[in-house]
Amino acid sequence: MAGGNHSSVTEFVLLGFTDLQELLFATFLLMYITVLVGNLGMIILIRTNSQLHTLMYFFLSHLSFLDVCCSSSIMPKLLSGLLAGRNVISFNGCITQFFFYAVLDTTEAILLAVMAYDRYMAICEPLHYLIAMTHKFCVQLVVGSYAVGSLNALVHTSGLLQLSFCGPNLVNHFYCEMPPLLHLSCSDTRLNKVLMVICIGFIILTSVLAIVVSYTYILLTIWNIRSAEARHKAFSTCTSHLMAVALFYGSAAFLYLHPFPQNGENQGKTASIFYTLVSPMLNPFIYSLRNKEVRSTLRRAMRKPFSCLYSHRSHSDQTKAG
């Protein structure tokens, strides 16, 4: 067994959702396809249109990438379990799923704070923005977010590998998450719980603090803008990010920062659905519907195939007429 522990459990059964499995399969499949199409479409749109080659959209493309990877680390296994009627995952597979999910989830939490700082610099310090927010510095911020996410996941994964799992092996969740796994361990899990509250609490609280401070200065700056059009544009950009922040941090804080009741997994599953599926599904729509640049670029991208088809037909008609 990995980590040299003395577990007798070699696999876990993810109980997930036991009722209305056919309906849930169709619903989750549709939502997962929406996540893939929306976020991959956002990435392609940003990469292929020079108008969106700015730092804000550089961060947004990484947010979309994290949303795709985060959902993909969980949803295929959940969908196959709903289709088969029983979701079994090996011990090593469970630990691997938890590690990658923890990396992606933590990285996204930090990246949302980085995006708030970027908006603060763009709105409150416009004269110093291009000097301070260089492409190299922004790449370092993104790499640092992934590094902190990997370190946090490594700490908790190492802690899980030190525990023993003697049975039962029924995980009352739809993926391998820390709280339900700790309930199944026959070892003393107090240190794991303390580390989870300290590490995740520190990441959430510092990230939220950075977002609150950034947007406090942003709102004060927007309030003093005399141009109504400029004020509306700045506020529209900020509200898109704040909606994404509220969805992500609200569900994460509910799951990790509440006490650990033995029967709390059902509430945890509901909260987990929000930041593993609902939030990644809504983020592309939030940013595209609330952002004029994305809307105009998307309209041009959608009109391009039709204009090419129209030009081709016109050329064909002229050829026939000739």
Tab-separated table of C-alpha atoms in Angstrom:
chain	number	residue	atom	x	y	z
A	1	MET	CA	0.000	0.000	0.000
A	2	ALA	CA	1.244	3.497	-0.836
A	3	GLY	CA	2.902	5.394	1.992
A	4	GLY	CA	3.609	2.228	4.000
A	5	ASN	CA	0.407	2.396	6.024
A	6	HIS	CA	-1.478	-0.636	7.302
A	7	SER	CA	-4.779	-0.216	5.472
A	8	SER	CA	-6.804	-3.287	4.674
A	9	VAL	CA	-9.006	-1.310	2.284
A	10	THR	CA	-7.872	-1.660	-1.322
A	11	GLU	CA	-10.819	0.146	-2.913
A	12	PHE	CA	-13.576	2.571	-2.047
A	13	VAL	CA	-17.210	2.593	-3.079
A	14	LEU	CA	-18.374	6.124	-3.864
A	15	LEU	CA	-22.005	6.181	-2.839
A	16	GLY	CA	-22.619	9.499	-4.554
A	17	PHE	CA	-26.289	9.895	-5.433
A	18	THR	CA	-28.455	6.825	-4.892
A	19	ASP	CA	-31.787	8.210	-6.155
A	20	LEU	CA	-32.874	9.231	-9.661
A	21	GLN	CA	-29.598	8.039	-11.166
A	22	GLU	CA	-30.838	8.107	-14.773
A	23	LEU	CA	-32.092	11.675	-14.419
A	24	LEU	CA	-28.917	12.766	-12.640
A	25	PHE	CA	-26.762	11.121	-15.308
A	26	ALA	CA	-28.510	13.080	-18.071
A	27	THR	CA	-28.392	16.317	-16.050
A	28	PHE	CA	-24.737	16.026	-15.054
A	29	LEU	CA	-23.724	14.957	-18.566
A	30	LEU	CA	-25.413	18.010	-20.068
A	31	MET	CA	-23.807	20.277	-17.474
A	32	TYR	CA	-20.370	18.712	-18.008
A	33	ILE	CA	-20.642	19.153	-21.789
A	34	THR	CA	-21.582	22.791	-21.138
A	35	VAL	CA	-18.475	23.160	-18.951
A	36	LEU	CA	-16.253	21.761	-21.697
A	37	VAL	CA	-17.821	23.723	-24.554
A	38	GLY	CA	-18.049	26.996	-22.630
A	39	ASN	CA	-14.559	27.015	-21.135
A	40	LEU	CA	-12.714	25.520	-24.105
A	41	GLY	CA	-14.581	27.953	-26.327
A	42	MET	CA	-13.484	30.804	-24.073
A	43	ILE	CA	-9.848	29.652	-24.256
A	44	ILE	CA	-9.964	29.358	-28.066
A	45	LEU	CA	-11.665	32.749	-28.358
A	46	ILE	CA	-8.993	34.420	-26.227
A	47	ARG	CA	-6.098	32.701	-27.989
A	48	THR	CA	-7.274	33.377	-31.531
A	49	ASN	CA	-8.393	37.002	-31.215
A	50	SER	CA	-5.725	39.665	-30.820
A	51	GLN	CA	-8.243	42.073	-29.257
A	52	LEU	CA	-8.343	39.784	-26.190
A	53	HIS	CA	-4.565	39.447	-25.855
A	54	THR	CA	-4.503	41.445	-22.611
A	55	LEU	CA	-3.510	40.448	-19.096
A	56	MET	CA	-7.098	40.235	-17.855
A	57	TYR	CA	-7.938	37.647	-20.509
A	58	PHE	CA	-4.611	35.899	-19.923
A	59	PHE	CA	-5.772	35.208	-16.362
A	60	LEU	CA	-9.279	34.382	-17.570
A	61	SER	CA	-7.939	31.747	-19.981
A	62	HIS	CA	-6.134	30.055	-17.088
A	63	LEU	CA	-9.314	30.202	-15.010
A	64	SER	CA	-11.181	28.447	-17.826
A	65	PHE	CA	-8.395	25.857	-18.068
A	66	LEU	CA	-8.628	25.165	-14.329
A	67	ASP	CA	-12.417	24.834	-14.544
A	68	VAL	CA	-12.126	22.266	-17.336
A	69	CYS	CA	-9.463	20.245	-15.498
A	70	CYS	CA	-11.228	20.468	-12.135
A	71	SER	CA	-14.516	19.148	-13.511
A	72	SER	CA	-12.723	16.540	-15.640
A	73	SER	CA	-10.936	15.134	-12.593
A	74	ILE	CA	-14.306	14.175	-11.119
A	75	MET	CA	-17.169	14.096	-13.611
A	76	PRO	CA	-16.114	11.178	-15.906
A	77	LYS	CA	-15.875	8.865	-12.882
A	78	LEU	CA	-19.179	10.121	-11.494
A	79	LEU	CA	-20.953	9.702	-14.834
A	80	SER	CA	-19.614	6.171	-15.322
A	81	GLY	CA	-20.753	5.283	-11.804
A	82	LEU	CA	-24.244	6.640	-12.412
A	83	LEU	CA	-24.422	4.714	-15.676
A	84	ALA	CA	-23.221	1.457	-14.096
A	85	GLY	CA	-25.220	1.883	-10.897
A	86	ARG	CA	-22.111	1.389	-8.718
A	87	ASN	CA	-19.020	3.579	-8.485
A	88	VAL	CA	-15.871	1.776	-7.304
A	89	ILE	CA	-12.421	3.373	-7.218
A	90	SER	CA	-9.121	1.839	-6.109
A	91	PHE	CA	-7.253	3.177	-3.082
A	92	ASN	CA	-4.446	4.569	-5.248
A	93	GLY	CA	-6.965	5.957	-7.732
A	94	CYS	CA	-8.806	7.686	-4.904
A	95	ILE	CA	-5.629	9.287	-3.561
A	96	THR	CA	-4.614	10.349	-7.080
A	97	GLN	CA	-8.027	11.910	-7.745
A	98	PHE	CA	-7.874	13.801	-4.457
A	99	PHE	CA	-4.365	15.108	-5.169
A	100	PHE	CA	-5.125	16.513	-8.614
A	101	TYR	CA	-8.458	17.932	-7.499
A	102	ALA	CA	-6.783	19.641	-4.511
A	103	VAL	CA	-4.094	21.128	-6.773
A	104	LEU	CA	-6.641	22.552	-9.213
A	105	ASP	CA	-9.099	23.743	-6.573
A	106	THR	CA	-6.455	25.557	-4.499
A	107	THR	CA	-4.864	27.083	-7.595
A	108	GLU	CA	-8.211	28.480	-8.715
A	109	ALA	CA	-8.809	30.024	-5.284
A	110	ILE	CA	-5.484	31.865	-5.485
A	111	LEU	CA	-5.943	32.806	-9.144
A	112	LEU	CA	-9.238	34.549	-8.342
A	113	ALA	CA	-7.341	36.713	-5.832
A	114	VAL	CA	-4.660	37.415	-8.457
A	115	MET	CA	-7.360	38.512	-10.896
A	116	ALA	CA	-8.744	40.905	-8.264
A	117	TYR	CA	-5.265	42.424	-7.840
A	118	ASP	CA	-4.986	42.790	-11.619
A	119	ARG	CA	-8.277	44.697	-11.703
A	120	TYR	CA	-7.076	46.893	-8.824
A	121	MET	CA	-3.919	47.830	-10.723
A	122	ALA	CA	-5.826	48.449	-13.977
A	123	ILE	CA	-8.492	50.690	-12.419
A	124	CYS	CA	-6.732	52.318	-9.468
A	125	GLU	CA	-3.183	52.590	-10.832
A	126	PRO	CA	-3.646	52.896	-14.620
A	127	LEU	CA	-0.435	54.909	-15.129
A	128	HIS	CA	1.682	52.236	-13.463
A	129	TYR	CA	-0.276	49.243	-14.764
A	130	LEU	CA	1.853	48.397	-17.796
A	131	ILE	CA	5.040	48.986	-15.819
A	132	ALA	CA	4.067	46.849	-12.814
A	133	MET	CA	1.963	44.160	-14.497
A	134	THR	CA	4.442	42.924	-17.069
A	135	HIS	CA	3.824	39.669	-18.900
A	136	LYS	CA	6.754	38.071	-17.053
A	137	PHE	CA	5.345	39.112	-13.674
A	138	CYS	CA	1.880	37.788	-14.570
A	139	VAL	CA	3.352	34.458	-15.652
A	140	GLN	CA	5.139	34.316	-12.297
A	141	LEU	CA	1.840	34.966	-10.509
A	142	VAL	CA	0.170	32.107	-12.380
A	143	VAL	CA	3.110	29.749	-11.794
A	144	GLY	CA	3.113	30.728	-8.118
A	145	SER	CA	-0.597	29.917	-7.885
A	146	TYR	CA	0.034	26.441	-9.258
A	147	ALA	CA	3.031	25.997	-6.926
A	148	VAL	CA	1.008	26.880	-3.808
A	149	GLY	CA	-1.818	24.629	-4.983
A	150	SER	CA	0.604	21.728	-5.481
A	151	LEU	CA	2.188	22.276	-2.066
A	152	ASN	CA	-1.182	22.362	-0.319
A	153	ALA	CA	-2.304	19.182	-2.109
A	154	LEU	CA	0.974	17.460	-1.251
A	155	VAL	CA	0.575	18.246	2.457
A	156	HIS	CA	-2.946	16.791	2.651
A	157	THR	CA	-2.197	13.825	0.397
A	158	SER	CA	0.818	12.914	2.516
A	159	GLY	CA	-1.394	13.132	5.594
A	160	LEU	CA	-3.955	10.786	4.051
A	161	LEU	CA	-1.248	8.260	3.189
A	162	GLN	CA	-0.230	8.093	6.849
A	163	LEU	CA	-3.714	6.966	7.902
A	164	SER	CA	-5.060	3.438	8.099
A	165	PHE	CA	-8.359	2.438	6.521
A	166	CYS	CA	-9.612	-0.789	8.048
A	167	GLY	CA	-13.188	-0.627	6.795
A	168	PRO	CA	-15.912	0.178	6.003
A	169	ASN	CA	-15.021	1.462	2.551
A	170	LEU	CA	-18.257	3.268	1.689
A	171	VAL	CA	-17.563	6.935	0.910
A	172	ASN	CA	-20.739	8.999	1.202
A	173	HIS	CA	-19.648	11.352	-1.557
A	174	PHE	CA	-19.367	11.360	-5.346
A	175	TYR	CA	-15.567	11.792	-5.385
A	176	CYS	CA	-12.619	11.327	-3.042
A	177	GLU	CA	-12.720	14.348	-0.765
A	178	MET	CA	-10.959	14.936	2.547
A	179	PRO	CA	-13.816	15.111	5.131
A	180	PRO	CA	-15.629	11.857	4.148
A	181	LEU	CA	-12.304	10.002	3.862
A	182	LEU	CA	-11.305	11.129	7.347
A	183	HIS	CA	-14.567	9.710	8.726
A	184	LEU	CA	-13.623	6.270	7.366
A	185	SER	CA	-10.127	6.129	8.814
A	186	CYS	CA	-9.428	3.934	11.852
A	187	SER	CA	-6.469	6.180	12.767
A	188	ASP	CA	-6.425	9.356	14.812
A	189	THR	CA	-7.375	12.064	12.312
A	190	ARG	CA	-7.200	15.091	14.622
A	191	LEU	CA	-3.919	16.301	13.090
A	192	ASN	CA	-5.354	15.956	9.573
A	193	LYS	CA	-8.403	18.005	10.542
A	194	VAL	CA	-6.279	20.700	12.167
A	195	LEU	CA	-4.015	20.883	9.104
A	196	MET	CA	-7.035	21.064	6.817
A	197	VAL	CA	-8.585	23.946	8.758
A	198	ILE	CA	-5.274	25.799	9.050
A	199	CYS	CA	-4.080	25.375	5.449
A	200	ILE	CA	-7.380	25.751	3.638
A	201	GLY	CA	-8.600	28.385	6.077
A	202	PHE	CA	-5.410	30.395	5.562
A	203	ILE	CA	-5.680	30.165	1.776
A	204	ILE	CA	-9.358	31.126	1.726
A	205	LEU	CA	-9.048	33.925	4.284
A	206	THR	CA	-5.934	35.507	2.732
A	207	SER	CA	-7.387	35.236	-0.771
A	208	VAL	CA	-10.710	36.729	0.332
A	209	LEU	CA	-8.864	39.477	2.210
A	210	ALA	CA	-6.881	40.323	-0.924
A	211	ILE	CA	-10.113	40.419	-2.940
A	212	VAL	CA	-11.940	42.574	-0.366
A	213	VAL	CA	-9.084	45.069	-0.082
A	214	SER	CA	-8.667	45.235	-3.867
A	215	TYR	CA	-12.351	45.832	-4.497
A	216	THR	CA	-12.652	48.350	-1.689
A	217	TYR	CA	-10.089	50.524	-3.472
A	218	ILE	CA	-11.713	49.736	-6.833
A	219	LEU	CA	-15.172	50.847	-5.672
A	220	LEU	CA	-13.768	54.036	-4.182
A	221	THR	CA	-11.995	54.766	-7.457
A	222	ILE	CA	-15.077	54.005	-9.567
A	223	TRP	CA	-17.153	56.285	-7.340
A	224	ASN	CA	-14.849	59.198	-8.208
A	225	ILE	CA	-14.898	58.578	-11.984
A	226	ARG	CA	-16.798	61.428	-13.642
A	227	SER	CA	-17.545	59.674	-16.943
A	228	ALA	CA	-20.689	57.562	-16.628
A	229	GLU	CA	-19.595	55.333	-19.517
A	230	ALA	CA	-16.169	54.670	-17.987
A	231	ARG	CA	-17.776	54.040	-14.601
A	232	HIS	CA	-20.203	51.533	-16.103
A	233	LYS	CA	-17.437	49.714	-18.007
A	234	ALA	CA	-15.245	49.373	-14.911
A	235	PHE	CA	-18.153	48.285	-12.735
A	236	SER	CA	-19.328	45.715	-15.320
A	237	THR	CA	-15.885	44.102	-15.428
A	238	CYS	CA	-15.742	43.955	-11.630
A	239	THR	CA	-19.200	42.455	-11.156
A	240	SER	CA	-18.340	39.555	-13.472
A	241	HIS	CA	-15.354	38.647	-11.328
A	242	LEU	CA	-17.261	39.161	-8.072
A	243	MET	CA	-20.011	36.784	-9.191
A	244	ALA	CA	-17.413	34.091	-9.941
A	245	VAL	CA	-15.759	34.741	-6.569
A	246	ALA	CA	-19.063	34.482	-4.692
A	247	LEU	CA	-19.910	31.123	-6.294
A	248	PHE	CA	-16.491	29.611	-5.662
A	249	TYR	CA	-15.617	30.879	-2.198
A	250	GLY	CA	-19.127	30.565	-0.813
A	251	SER	CA	-19.392	26.847	-1.537
A	252	ALA	CA	-15.758	26.155	-0.558
A	253	ALA	CA	-16.085	27.935	2.785
A	254	PHE	CA	-19.314	26.074	3.546
A	255	LEU	CA	-17.687	22.715	2.889
A	256	TYR	CA	-14.330	23.168	4.635
A	257	LEU	CA	-14.870	25.676	7.431
A	258	HIS	CA	-17.912	24.170	9.163
A	259	PRO	CA	-17.710	21.513	11.911
A	260	PHE	CA	-17.357	17.838	11.020
A	261	PRO	CA	-20.648	16.106	11.880
A	262	GLN	CA	-20.873	12.442	11.044
A	263	ASN	CA	-23.979	13.018	8.952
A	264	GLY	CA	-22.749	16.166	7.202
A	265	GLU	CA	-21.746	14.558	3.930
A	266	ASN	CA	-25.087	15.244	2.225
A	267	GLN	CA	-24.582	18.978	2.753
A	268	GLY	CA	-21.006	18.588	1.539
A	269	LYS	CA	-22.162	16.901	-1.669
A	270	THR	CA	-24.503	19.783	-2.433
A	271	ALA	CA	-21.770	22.352	-1.844
A	272	SER	CA	-19.302	20.314	-3.903
A	273	ILE	CA	-21.654	20.262	-6.883
A	274	PHE	CA	-21.565	24.051	-6.907
A	275	TYR	CA	-17.818	24.451	-7.211
A	276	THR	CA	-17.065	21.343	-9.253
A	277	LEU	CA	-19.833	21.734	-11.836
A	278	VAL	CA	-22.140	24.731	-11.401
A	279	SER	CA	-19.420	27.364	-10.977
A	280	PRO	CA	-17.269	26.099	-13.904
A	281	MET	CA	-20.402	25.936	-16.046
A	282	LEU	CA	-21.504	29.487	-15.233
A	283	ASN	CA	-18.125	31.243	-15.361
A	284	PRO	CA	-17.915	31.495	-19.185
A	285	PHE	CA	-21.463	32.873	-19.355
A	286	ILE	CA	-20.789	35.346	-16.532
A	287	TYR	CA	-17.693	36.739	-18.231
A	288	SER	CA	-19.119	36.697	-21.760
A	289	LEU	CA	-22.521	38.176	-20.948
A	290	ARG	CA	-21.141	40.879	-18.678
A	291	ASN	CA	-18.167	41.833	-20.871
A	292	LYS	CA	-18.660	43.951	-23.976
A	293	GLU	CA	-15.308	42.987	-25.537
A	294	VAL	CA	-16.006	39.259	-25.234
A	295	ARG	CA	-19.533	39.701	-26.626
A	296	SER	CA	-18.340	41.666	-29.653
A	297	THR	CA	-15.483	39.243	-30.327
A	298	LEU	CA	-17.854	36.289	-30.017
A	299	ARG	CA	-20.327	37.874	-32.438
A	300	ARG	CA	-17.581	38.441	-34.991
A	301	ALA	CA	-16.345	34.880	-34.576
A	302	MET	CA	-19.870	33.532	-35.099
A	303	ARG	CA	-20.499	35.731	-38.149
A	304	LYS	CA	-17.246	34.766	-39.826
A	305	PRO	CA	-18.323	31.256	-41.012
A	306	PHE	CA	-21.602	32.656	-42.358
A	307	SER	CA	-19.841	35.525	-44.178
A	308	CYS	CA	-17.395	33.046	-45.721
A	309	LEU	CA	-20.290	30.855	-46.813
A	310	TYR	CA	-22.113	33.862	-48.266
A	311	SER	CA	-18.973	34.974	-50.147
A	312	HIS	CA	-18.494	31.475	-51.507
A	313	ARG	CA	-22.094	31.323	-52.757
A	314	SER	CA	-21.793	34.796	-54.337
A	315	HIS	CA	-18.628	33.748	-56.119
A	316	SER	CA	-20.313	30.574	-57.349
A	317	ASP	CA	-23.307	32.526	-58.642
A	318	GLN	CA	-21.041	34.951	-60.489
A	319	THR	CA	-19.134	32.051	-62.027
A	320	LYS	CA	-22.359	30.437	-63.234
A	321	ALA	CA	-23.626	33.751	-64.600
A	322	GLY	CA	-20.355	34.229	-66.479
